[in-house]
XYZ file of C-alpha atoms in Angstrom:
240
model
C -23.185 1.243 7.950
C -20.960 3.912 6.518
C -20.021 7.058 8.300
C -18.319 9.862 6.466
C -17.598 13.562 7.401
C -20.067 15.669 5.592
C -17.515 18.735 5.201
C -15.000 17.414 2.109
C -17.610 15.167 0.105
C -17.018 17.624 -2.733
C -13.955 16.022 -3.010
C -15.077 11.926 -3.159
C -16.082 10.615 -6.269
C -17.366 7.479 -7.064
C -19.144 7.847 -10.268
C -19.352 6.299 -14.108
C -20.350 7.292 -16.986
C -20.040 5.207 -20.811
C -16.594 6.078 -21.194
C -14.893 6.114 -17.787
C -15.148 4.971 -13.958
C -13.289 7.260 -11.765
C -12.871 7.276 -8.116
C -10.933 9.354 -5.897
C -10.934 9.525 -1.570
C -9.353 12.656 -0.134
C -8.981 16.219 -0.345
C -8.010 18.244 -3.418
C -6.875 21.739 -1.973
C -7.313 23.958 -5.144
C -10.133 21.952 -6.454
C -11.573 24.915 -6.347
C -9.275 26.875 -8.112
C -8.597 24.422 -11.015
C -12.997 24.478 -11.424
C -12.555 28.158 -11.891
C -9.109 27.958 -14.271
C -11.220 25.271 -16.804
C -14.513 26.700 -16.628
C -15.717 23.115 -15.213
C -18.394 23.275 -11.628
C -18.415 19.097 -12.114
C -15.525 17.441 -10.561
C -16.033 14.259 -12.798
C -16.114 16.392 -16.046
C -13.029 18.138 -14.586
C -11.247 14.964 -14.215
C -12.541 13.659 -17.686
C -10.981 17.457 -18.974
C -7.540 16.600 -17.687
C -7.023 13.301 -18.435
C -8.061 13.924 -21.667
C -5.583 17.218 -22.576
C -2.896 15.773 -19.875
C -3.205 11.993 -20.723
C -1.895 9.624 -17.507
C -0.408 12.241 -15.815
C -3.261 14.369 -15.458
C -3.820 14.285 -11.302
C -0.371 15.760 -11.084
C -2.152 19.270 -10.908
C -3.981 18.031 -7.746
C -3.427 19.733 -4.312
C -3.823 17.747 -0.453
C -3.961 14.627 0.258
C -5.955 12.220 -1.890
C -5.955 8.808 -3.782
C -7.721 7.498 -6.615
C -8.078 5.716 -10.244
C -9.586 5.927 -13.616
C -10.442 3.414 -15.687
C -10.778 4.271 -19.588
C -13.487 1.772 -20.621
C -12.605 2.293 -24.435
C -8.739 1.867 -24.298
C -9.211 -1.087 -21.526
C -6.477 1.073 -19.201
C -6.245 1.452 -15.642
C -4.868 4.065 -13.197
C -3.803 4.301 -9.835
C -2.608 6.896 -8.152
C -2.472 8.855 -4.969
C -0.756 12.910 -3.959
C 2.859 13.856 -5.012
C 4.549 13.199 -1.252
C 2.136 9.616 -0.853
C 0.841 10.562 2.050
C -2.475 8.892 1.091
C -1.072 5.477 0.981
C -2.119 2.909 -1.549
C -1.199 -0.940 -1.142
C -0.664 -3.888 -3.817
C 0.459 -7.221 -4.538
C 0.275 -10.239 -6.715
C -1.263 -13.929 -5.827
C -0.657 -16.068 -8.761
C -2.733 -14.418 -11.524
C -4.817 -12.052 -9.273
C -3.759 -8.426 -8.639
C -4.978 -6.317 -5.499
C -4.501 -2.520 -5.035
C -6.128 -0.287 -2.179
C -5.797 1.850 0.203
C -6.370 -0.467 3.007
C -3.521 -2.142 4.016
C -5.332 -5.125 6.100
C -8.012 -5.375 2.628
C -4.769 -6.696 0.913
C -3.955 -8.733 3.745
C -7.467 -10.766 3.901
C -7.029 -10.986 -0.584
C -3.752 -12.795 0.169
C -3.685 -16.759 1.136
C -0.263 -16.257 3.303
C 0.566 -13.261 4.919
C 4.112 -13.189 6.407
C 6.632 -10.883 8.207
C 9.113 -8.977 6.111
C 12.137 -8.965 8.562
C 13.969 -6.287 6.416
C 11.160 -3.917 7.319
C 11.293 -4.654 10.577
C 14.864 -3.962 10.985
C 14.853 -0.923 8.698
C 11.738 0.652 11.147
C 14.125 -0.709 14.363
C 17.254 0.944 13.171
C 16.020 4.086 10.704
C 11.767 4.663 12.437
C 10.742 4.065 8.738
C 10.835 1.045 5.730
C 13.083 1.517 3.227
C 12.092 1.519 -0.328
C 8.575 0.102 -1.303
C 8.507 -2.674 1.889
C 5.403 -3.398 3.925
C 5.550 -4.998 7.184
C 4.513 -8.048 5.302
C 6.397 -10.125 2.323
C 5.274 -9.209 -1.222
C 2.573 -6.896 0.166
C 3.854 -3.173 -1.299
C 3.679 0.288 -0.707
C 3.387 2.800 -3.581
C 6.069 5.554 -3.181
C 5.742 9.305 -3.688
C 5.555 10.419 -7.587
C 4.250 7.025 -8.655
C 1.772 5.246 -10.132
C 0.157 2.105 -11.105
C -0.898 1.214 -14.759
C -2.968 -1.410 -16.123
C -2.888 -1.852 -20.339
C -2.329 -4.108 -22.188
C -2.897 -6.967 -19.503
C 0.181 -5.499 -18.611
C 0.837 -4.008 -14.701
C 3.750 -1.318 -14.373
C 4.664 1.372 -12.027
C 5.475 4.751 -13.821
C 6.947 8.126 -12.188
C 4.977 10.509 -12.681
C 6.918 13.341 -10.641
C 10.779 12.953 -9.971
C 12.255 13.883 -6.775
C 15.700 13.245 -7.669
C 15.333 15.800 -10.167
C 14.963 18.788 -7.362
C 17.771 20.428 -6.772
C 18.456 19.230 -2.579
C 19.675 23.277 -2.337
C 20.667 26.299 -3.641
C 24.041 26.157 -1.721
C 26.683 23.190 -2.038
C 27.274 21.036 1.066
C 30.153 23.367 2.105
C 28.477 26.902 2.438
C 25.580 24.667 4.343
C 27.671 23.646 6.706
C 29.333 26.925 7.002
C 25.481 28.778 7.295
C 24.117 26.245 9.906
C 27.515 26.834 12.164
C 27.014 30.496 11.573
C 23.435 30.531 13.063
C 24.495 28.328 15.922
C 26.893 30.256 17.228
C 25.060 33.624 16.266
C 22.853 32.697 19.388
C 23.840 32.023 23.179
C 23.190 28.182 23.012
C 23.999 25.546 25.584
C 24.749 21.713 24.316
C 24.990 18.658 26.569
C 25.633 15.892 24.249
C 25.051 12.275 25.202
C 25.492 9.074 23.203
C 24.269 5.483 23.696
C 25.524 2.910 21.483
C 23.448 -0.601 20.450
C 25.044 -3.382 18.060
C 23.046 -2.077 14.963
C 22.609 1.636 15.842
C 23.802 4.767 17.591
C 21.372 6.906 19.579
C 23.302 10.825 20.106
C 20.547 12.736 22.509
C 21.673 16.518 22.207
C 20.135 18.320 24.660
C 19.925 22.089 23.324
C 18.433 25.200 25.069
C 18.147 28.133 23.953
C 15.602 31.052 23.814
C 15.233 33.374 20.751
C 13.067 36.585 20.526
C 10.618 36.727 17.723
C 11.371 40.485 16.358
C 8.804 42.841 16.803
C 6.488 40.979 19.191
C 6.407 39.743 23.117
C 7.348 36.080 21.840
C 9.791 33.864 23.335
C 10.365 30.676 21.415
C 12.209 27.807 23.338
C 14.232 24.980 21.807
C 15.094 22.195 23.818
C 16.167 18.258 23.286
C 17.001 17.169 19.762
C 17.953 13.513 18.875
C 19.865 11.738 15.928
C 19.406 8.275 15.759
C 21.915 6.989 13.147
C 21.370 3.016 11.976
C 24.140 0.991 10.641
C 23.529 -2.493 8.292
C 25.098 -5.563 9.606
C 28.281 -6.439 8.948
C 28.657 -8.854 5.859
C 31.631 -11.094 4.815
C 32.701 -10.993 0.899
């Protein structure tokens, strides 16, 4: 039996039609908004709009926290995709000639004859608390990464980018007047700082305990900051 919360169902879609499947699990936050811009109350027909002015790209103008795909029954093309920052994960990998995508990890797990561990992920959650890259706790089992997406045409599988990170400027200041504005707001308030530093063969763990109390202007608010930590990981030494 299936259980699903009632309140975003507005926002699933499961549905076919002659010309397209679509699918989608999540929320879209301006679905509202984009029904009202395109003069469309159907979320299918929406999606159908979009695809068919924007072409691939066309869930880039999706809101929250969602995943999905499309498939174009006349051009024999498939999408995947899932929200800008990949927060809604999707999953994939190859066996032989089969292909698997979801957004259940262990479904991928139970399609694949051998699951094992990916060391390299391991060590990158160890020394960084995250995987580097695309890895999965398990070999040639994948994680799709923020701003892309899977295509199927041609009996052809790719990943595309659909939105560019690296494109984004990181600031509107260079690393220099960064530096120079975080030290100014450090020492613009009475601050107290009782480093300490624990070192491991792959990593080095610098607990900074901070405390300090700021007024929120124009209200009875205190706000308290206390106990920050760096953990910096370092890659193993290699010979050449």
């Amino acid at each position: 039996e299936n259980f699903q919360f009632q309140k975003f169902e507005n926002d699933k879609i499961f549905k076919e039609n002659q010309d397209f499947i679509i699918g989608i699990d999540g929320i879209v936050l301006n679905l509202n908004l984009l029904k009202k811009a395109y003069g469309i109350s159907s979320f299918f027909d929406l999606i159908i709009h979009l695809y068919q002015q924007k072409g691939s790209h066309f869930f880039d103008i999706f809101k929250g926290e969602f995943c999905g795909f499309l498939f174009d029954k006349t051009k024999k093309e498939l999408y995947f995709f899932n929200n800008k920052t990949a927060t809604k994960q999707i999953f994939y990998s190859q066996e032989k000639t089969e292909f698997i995508v979801s957004n259940s990890f262990h479904d991928v797990l139970d399609f694949k004859n051998e699951n094992t561990l990916n060391e390299n992920a391991v060590f990158d959650m160890l020394s960084f608390g995250g995987m580097l890259e695309n890895k999965t706790f398990v070999n040639s089992v994948y994680k799709l990464l923020a701003g892309e997406y899977i295509c199927f045409k041609n009996q052809n599988f790719s990943k595309e980018v659909y939105f560019d990170y690296n494109q984004i400027p990181i600031s509107i200041f260079s690393k220099k007047d960064a530096i120079e504005k975080f030290d100014f707001a450090f020492k613009e308030i009475n601050i107290g700082v009782e480093p300490s530093i624990s070192i491991t063969a792959n990593s080095v763990k610098v607990t900074v305990n901070i405390s300090w109390i700021e007024n929120v202007p124009n209200s009875n608010i205190e706000l308290i900051f206390t106990n920050i930590t760096f953990r910096i990981g370092f890659l193993p030494n290699q010979s050449h």
